[in-house]
Structure formats: structure tokens, C-alpha cells
């Protein structure tokens, strides 16, 4: 029950974060809801895989961004809007801000002139957070790109579940 409540909280906050960033990017009002839903679905999938199942953070993040990228391509054709308009604000919900912050604090501590509080553990932690932050950022780019690469030559409009013309 506690995991479900955390899931709902995660879904709720990711929804409004995505809508907030979509508003900052002047996303058309007709697709603000799509940006919010994509952001909350992607971030919630990441949360469920990482916290619920225990999958690694990078794999969970990749799964969430692939979901955003694929749904973004499909929904872009439905609302006649480029997918980047709502996939980018949706992905911002998964930017590793905490790890980037810890990386910067580690670099500041390592370059502190007094050197009194430096330990070998500080260097190890800083490198760990730097590699994790970079890996997560690369994962975001790769996950979003997968949808674009899959449908690069064939339009998603040709799929039977998207196109209404194929019913006849």
C-alpha cells in the first residue's frame, strides 16, 4: 500500500513538473495535457521499475524515456504536432538533478584550498556521482531517440492502430 501511495505521489508531481516546463517552452495549450501525461507515465514507469521491482536506476530511466519517446511519436501524429514539443518537457521530469548537485558539491570540496576536510572517499563519491549523472543524461537522449530512429523511414501513420484510413 505504501508503494502505491508513493507511486501516486510520483505520478502527480511528475505531471505538474512536465506541464510547468511545457508552459515555459510555450507549448501549445492543446498539447499541455499530453506533455503532462507523458512526463508522469515515463517518470512513474521509472519509479515502479526502480523502487518496486529493484531494477537499476539507469535501466529504469531508459525504460521511462523509451516509453515517452514511443508514445510521443504516436501521439504527435494524432494531434498533428512535432513530438519534440511534448517529449522534451516530459523528459525533464527525469533529469538527475540530485546527482548533478552532489557532483558539484564534491568538486567544490575537492578543490577547497584548505584541504582539511578532503578524504579519498570524497574523490570516489564525486567520480561516482559524475559518472551516474552523465550516464543518466545519455540515457535520456538515447531513450527519446529510439522512437525517432525506429520510425525514421516508415511513418507511424502507416501503423494500423494509428491510422483511421486503414480500417477500410
mmCIF file of C-alpha atoms in Angstrom:
data_model
loop_
_atom_site.group_PDB
_atom_site.id
_atom_site.type_symbol
_atom_site.label_atom_id
_atom_site.label_comp_id
_atom_site.label_asym_id
_atom_site.label_seq_id
_atom_site.Cartn_x
_atom_site.Cartn_y
_atom_site.Cartn_z
ATOM 1 C CA UNK A 1 0.000 0.000 0.000
ATOM 2 C CA UNK A 2 2.861 2.364 0.811
ATOM 3 C CA UNK A 3 4.446 1.773 -2.611
ATOM 4 C CA UNK A 4 1.130 2.579 -4.283
ATOM 5 C CA UNK A 5 0.859 5.882 -2.404
ATOM 6 C CA UNK A 6 4.421 6.781 -3.401
ATOM 7 C CA UNK A 7 3.537 5.868 -6.992
ATOM 8 C CA UNK A 8 0.506 8.182 -6.964
ATOM 9 C CA UNK A 9 2.556 10.994 -5.455
ATOM 10 C CA UNK A 10 5.257 10.466 -8.075
ATOM 11 C CA UNK A 11 2.677 10.430 -10.881
ATOM 12 C CA UNK A 12 1.024 13.605 -9.575
ATOM 13 C CA UNK A 13 4.218 15.626 -9.159
ATOM 14 C CA UNK A 14 5.743 14.476 -12.465
ATOM 15 C CA UNK A 15 2.529 15.501 -14.234
ATOM 16 C CA UNK A 16 2.749 19.069 -12.970
ATOM 17 C CA UNK A 17 6.507 19.332 -13.483
ATOM 18 C CA UNK A 18 6.063 18.335 -17.136
ATOM 19 C CA UNK A 19 3.197 20.799 -17.598
ATOM 20 C CA UNK A 20 5.243 23.523 -15.925
ATOM 21 C CA UNK A 21 8.208 23.026 -18.223
ATOM 22 C CA UNK A 22 5.948 22.690 -21.241
ATOM 23 C CA UNK A 23 4.478 26.076 -20.331
ATOM 24 C CA UNK A 24 7.975 27.561 -20.112
ATOM 25 C CA UNK A 25 8.704 26.290 -23.625
ATOM 26 C CA UNK A 26 5.495 27.903 -24.972
ATOM 27 C CA UNK A 27 3.943 24.541 -25.779
ATOM 28 C CA UNK A 28 0.528 24.971 -27.411
ATOM 29 C CA UNK A 29 -2.312 24.656 -24.920
ATOM 30 C CA UNK A 30 -3.869 21.785 -26.859
ATOM 31 C CA UNK A 31 -0.897 19.517 -26.044
ATOM 32 C CA UNK A 32 -0.094 20.591 -22.472
ATOM 33 C CA UNK A 33 -2.106 17.670 -21.153
ATOM 34 C CA UNK A 34 -0.173 15.264 -23.392
ATOM 35 C CA UNK A 35 3.140 16.625 -22.099
ATOM 36 C CA UNK A 36 1.939 16.158 -18.528
ATOM 37 C CA UNK A 37 0.697 12.629 -19.155
ATOM 38 C CA UNK A 38 3.878 11.589 -20.955
ATOM 39 C CA UNK A 39 6.014 13.031 -18.169
ATOM 40 C CA UNK A 40 4.012 11.336 -15.453
ATOM 41 C CA UNK A 41 3.837 7.992 -17.291
ATOM 42 C CA UNK A 42 7.566 7.939 -18.039
ATOM 43 C CA UNK A 43 8.616 9.009 -14.567
ATOM 44 C CA UNK A 44 6.148 6.625 -12.936
ATOM 45 C CA UNK A 45 7.447 3.709 -15.007
ATOM 46 C CA UNK A 46 10.964 4.625 -13.904
ATOM 47 C CA UNK A 47 9.758 4.771 -10.299
ATOM 48 C CA UNK A 48 7.957 1.412 -10.463
ATOM 49 C CA UNK A 49 10.876 -0.366 -12.094
ATOM 50 C CA UNK A 50 13.455 1.125 -9.742
ATOM 51 C CA UNK A 51 11.603 1.216 -6.436
ATOM 52 C CA UNK A 52 9.027 -1.523 -6.972
ATOM 53 C CA UNK A 53 10.980 -4.196 -8.828
ATOM 54 C CA UNK A 54 14.507 -3.153 -7.868
ATOM 55 C CA UNK A 55 15.799 -2.660 -11.407
ATOM 56 C CA UNK A 56 18.853 -0.437 -11.780
ATOM 57 C CA UNK A 57 18.422 3.326 -11.965
ATOM 58 C CA UNK A 58 19.905 3.652 -15.448
ATOM 59 C CA UNK A 59 17.824 0.796 -16.874
ATOM 60 C CA UNK A 60 14.687 2.179 -15.236
ATOM 61 C CA UNK A 61 15.372 5.646 -16.621
ATOM 62 C CA UNK A 62 15.984 4.230 -20.089
ATOM 63 C CA UNK A 63 12.659 2.375 -19.934
ATOM 64 C CA UNK A 64 10.801 5.534 -18.919
ATOM 65 C CA UNK A 65 12.349 7.628 -21.665
ATOM 66 C CA UNK A 66 11.742 4.971 -24.315
ATOM 67 C CA UNK A 67 8.079 4.969 -23.272
ATOM 68 C CA UNK A 68 7.982 8.764 -23.583
ATOM 69 C CA UNK A 69 9.708 8.648 -26.964
ATOM 70 C CA UNK A 70 7.485 5.951 -28.465
ATOM 71 C CA UNK A 71 4.231 7.389 -27.151
ATOM 72 C CA UNK A 72 5.384 10.824 -28.241
ATOM 73 C CA UNK A 73 5.810 9.670 -31.835
ATOM 74 C CA UNK A 74 2.379 8.038 -31.889
ATOM 75 C CA UNK A 75 0.621 10.963 -30.202
ATOM 76 C CA UNK A 76 2.360 13.519 -32.421
ATOM 77 C CA UNK A 77 0.506 12.165 -35.423
ATOM 78 C CA UNK A 78 -2.773 12.149 -33.560
ATOM 79 C CA UNK A 79 -2.561 15.822 -32.572
ATOM 80 C CA UNK A 80 -0.560 16.952 -35.633
ATOM 81 C CA UNK A 81 2.266 18.424 -33.587
ATOM 82 C CA UNK A 82 6.001 17.641 -33.682
ATOM 83 C CA UNK A 83 6.854 15.124 -30.933
ATOM 84 C CA UNK A 84 9.644 17.267 -29.502
ATOM 85 C CA UNK A 85 7.012 19.769 -28.359
ATOM 86 C CA UNK A 86 5.840 17.437 -25.611
ATOM 87 C CA UNK A 87 8.577 14.803 -25.277
ATOM 88 C CA UNK A 88 11.226 17.281 -24.131
ATOM 89 C CA UNK A 89 9.155 18.714 -21.258
ATOM 90 C CA UNK A 90 8.158 15.148 -20.358
ATOM 91 C CA UNK A 91 11.806 14.062 -20.150
ATOM 92 C CA UNK A 92 12.775 16.970 -17.944
ATOM 93 C CA UNK A 93 10.995 15.177 -15.112
ATOM 94 C CA UNK A 94 13.801 12.606 -15.176
ATOM 95 C CA UNK A 95 16.839 14.899 -15.228
ATOM 96 C CA UNK A 96 19.208 13.722 -12.476
ATOM 97 C CA UNK A 97 19.355 16.986 -10.554
ATOM 98 C CA UNK A 98 20.238 15.468 -7.185
ATOM 99 C CA UNK A 99 23.209 13.568 -8.587
ATOM 100 C CA UNK A 100 24.419 16.620 -10.511
ATOM 101 C CA UNK A 101 24.158 18.651 -7.299
ATOM 102 C CA UNK A 102 26.154 16.049 -5.365
ATOM 103 C CA UNK A 103 28.750 16.025 -8.153
ATOM 104 C CA UNK A 104 29.178 19.789 -7.947
ATOM 105 C CA UNK A 105 29.428 19.696 -4.148
ATOM 106 C CA UNK A 106 32.087 17.010 -4.464
ATOM 107 C CA UNK A 107 34.089 19.072 -6.950
ATOM 108 C CA UNK A 108 33.852 22.097 -4.672
ATOM 109 C CA UNK A 109 35.030 20.034 -1.711
ATOM 110 C CA UNK A 110 37.921 18.588 -3.736
ATOM 111 C CA UNK A 111 39.078 21.998 -4.903
ATOM 112 C CA UNK A 112 38.753 23.620 -1.487
ATOM 113 C CA UNK A 113 42.027 25.413 -0.797
ATOM 114 C CA UNK A 114 42.200 24.485 2.879
ATOM 115 C CA UNK A 115 42.219 20.767 2.070
ATOM 116 C CA UNK A 116 41.477 19.961 5.680
ATOM 117 C CA UNK A 117 38.249 18.126 5.014
ATOM 118 C CA UNK A 118 39.337 16.134 1.915
ATOM 119 C CA UNK A 119 39.373 12.347 2.002
ATOM 120 C CA UNK A 120 39.844 9.636 -0.581
ATOM 121 C CA UNK A 121 36.151 8.838 -0.147
ATOM 122 C CA UNK A 122 35.325 12.357 -1.382
ATOM 123 C CA UNK A 123 37.091 11.711 -4.689
ATOM 124 C CA UNK A 124 35.426 8.321 -5.036
ATOM 125 C CA UNK A 125 31.947 9.757 -4.336
ATOM 126 C CA UNK A 126 32.454 12.688 -6.707
ATOM 127 C CA UNK A 127 33.551 10.446 -9.574
ATOM 128 C CA UNK A 128 30.654 8.070 -8.854
ATOM 129 C CA UNK A 129 28.072 10.872 -8.964
ATOM 130 C CA UNK A 130 29.684 12.384 -12.065
ATOM 131 C CA UNK A 131 29.560 9.088 -13.967
ATOM 132 C CA UNK A 132 25.999 8.428 -12.776
ATOM 133 C CA UNK A 133 24.837 11.899 -13.830
ATOM 134 C CA UNK A 134 26.479 11.613 -17.247
ATOM 135 C CA UNK A 135 25.068 8.102 -17.744
ATOM 136 C CA UNK A 136 21.557 9.230 -16.869
ATOM 137 C CA UNK A 137 21.772 12.214 -19.220
ATOM 138 C CA UNK A 138 22.993 9.986 -22.061
ATOM 139 C CA UNK A 139 20.180 7.578 -21.229
ATOM 140 C CA UNK A 140 17.621 10.366 -21.617
ATOM 141 C CA UNK A 141 18.968 11.254 -25.049
ATOM 142 C CA UNK A 142 19.125 7.625 -26.174
ATOM 143 C CA UNK A 143 15.646 6.789 -24.867
ATOM 144 C CA UNK A 144 13.991 9.681 -26.661
ATOM 145 C CA UNK A 145 15.936 8.966 -29.849
ATOM 146 C CA UNK A 146 14.848 5.319 -30.025
ATOM 147 C CA UNK A 147 11.320 6.249 -31.079
ATOM 148 C CA UNK A 148 12.594 8.621 -33.734
ATOM 149 C CA UNK A 149 15.070 6.053 -35.041
ATOM 150 C CA UNK A 150 12.512 3.253 -35.178
ATOM 151 C CA UNK A 151 10.123 5.320 -37.274
ATOM 152 C CA UNK A 152 12.787 7.168 -39.284
ATOM 153 C CA UNK A 153 11.986 5.549 -42.619
ATOM 154 C CA UNK A 154 8.397 4.492 -42.083
ATOM 155 C CA UNK A 155 5.863 6.926 -40.769
ATOM 156 C CA UNK A 156 3.936 5.902 -37.695
ATOM 157 C CA UNK A 157 0.840 6.910 -39.662
ATOM 158 C CA UNK A 158 1.154 3.649 -41.558
ATOM 159 C CA UNK A 159 0.507 1.597 -38.433
ATOM 160 C CA UNK A 160 -2.986 0.140 -38.285
ATOM 161 C CA UNK A 161 -3.698 1.204 -34.703
ATOM 162 C CA UNK A 162 -2.936 4.858 -35.508
ATOM 163 C CA UNK A 163 -4.348 5.429 -38.965
ATOM 164 C CA UNK A 164 -8.120 5.585 -39.382
ATOM 165 C CA UNK A 165 -7.774 5.203 -43.177
ATOM 166 C CA UNK A 166 -6.600 1.607 -42.812
ATOM 167 C CA UNK A 167 -9.985 0.500 -41.445
ATOM 168 C CA UNK A 168 -11.489 0.309 -44.929
#
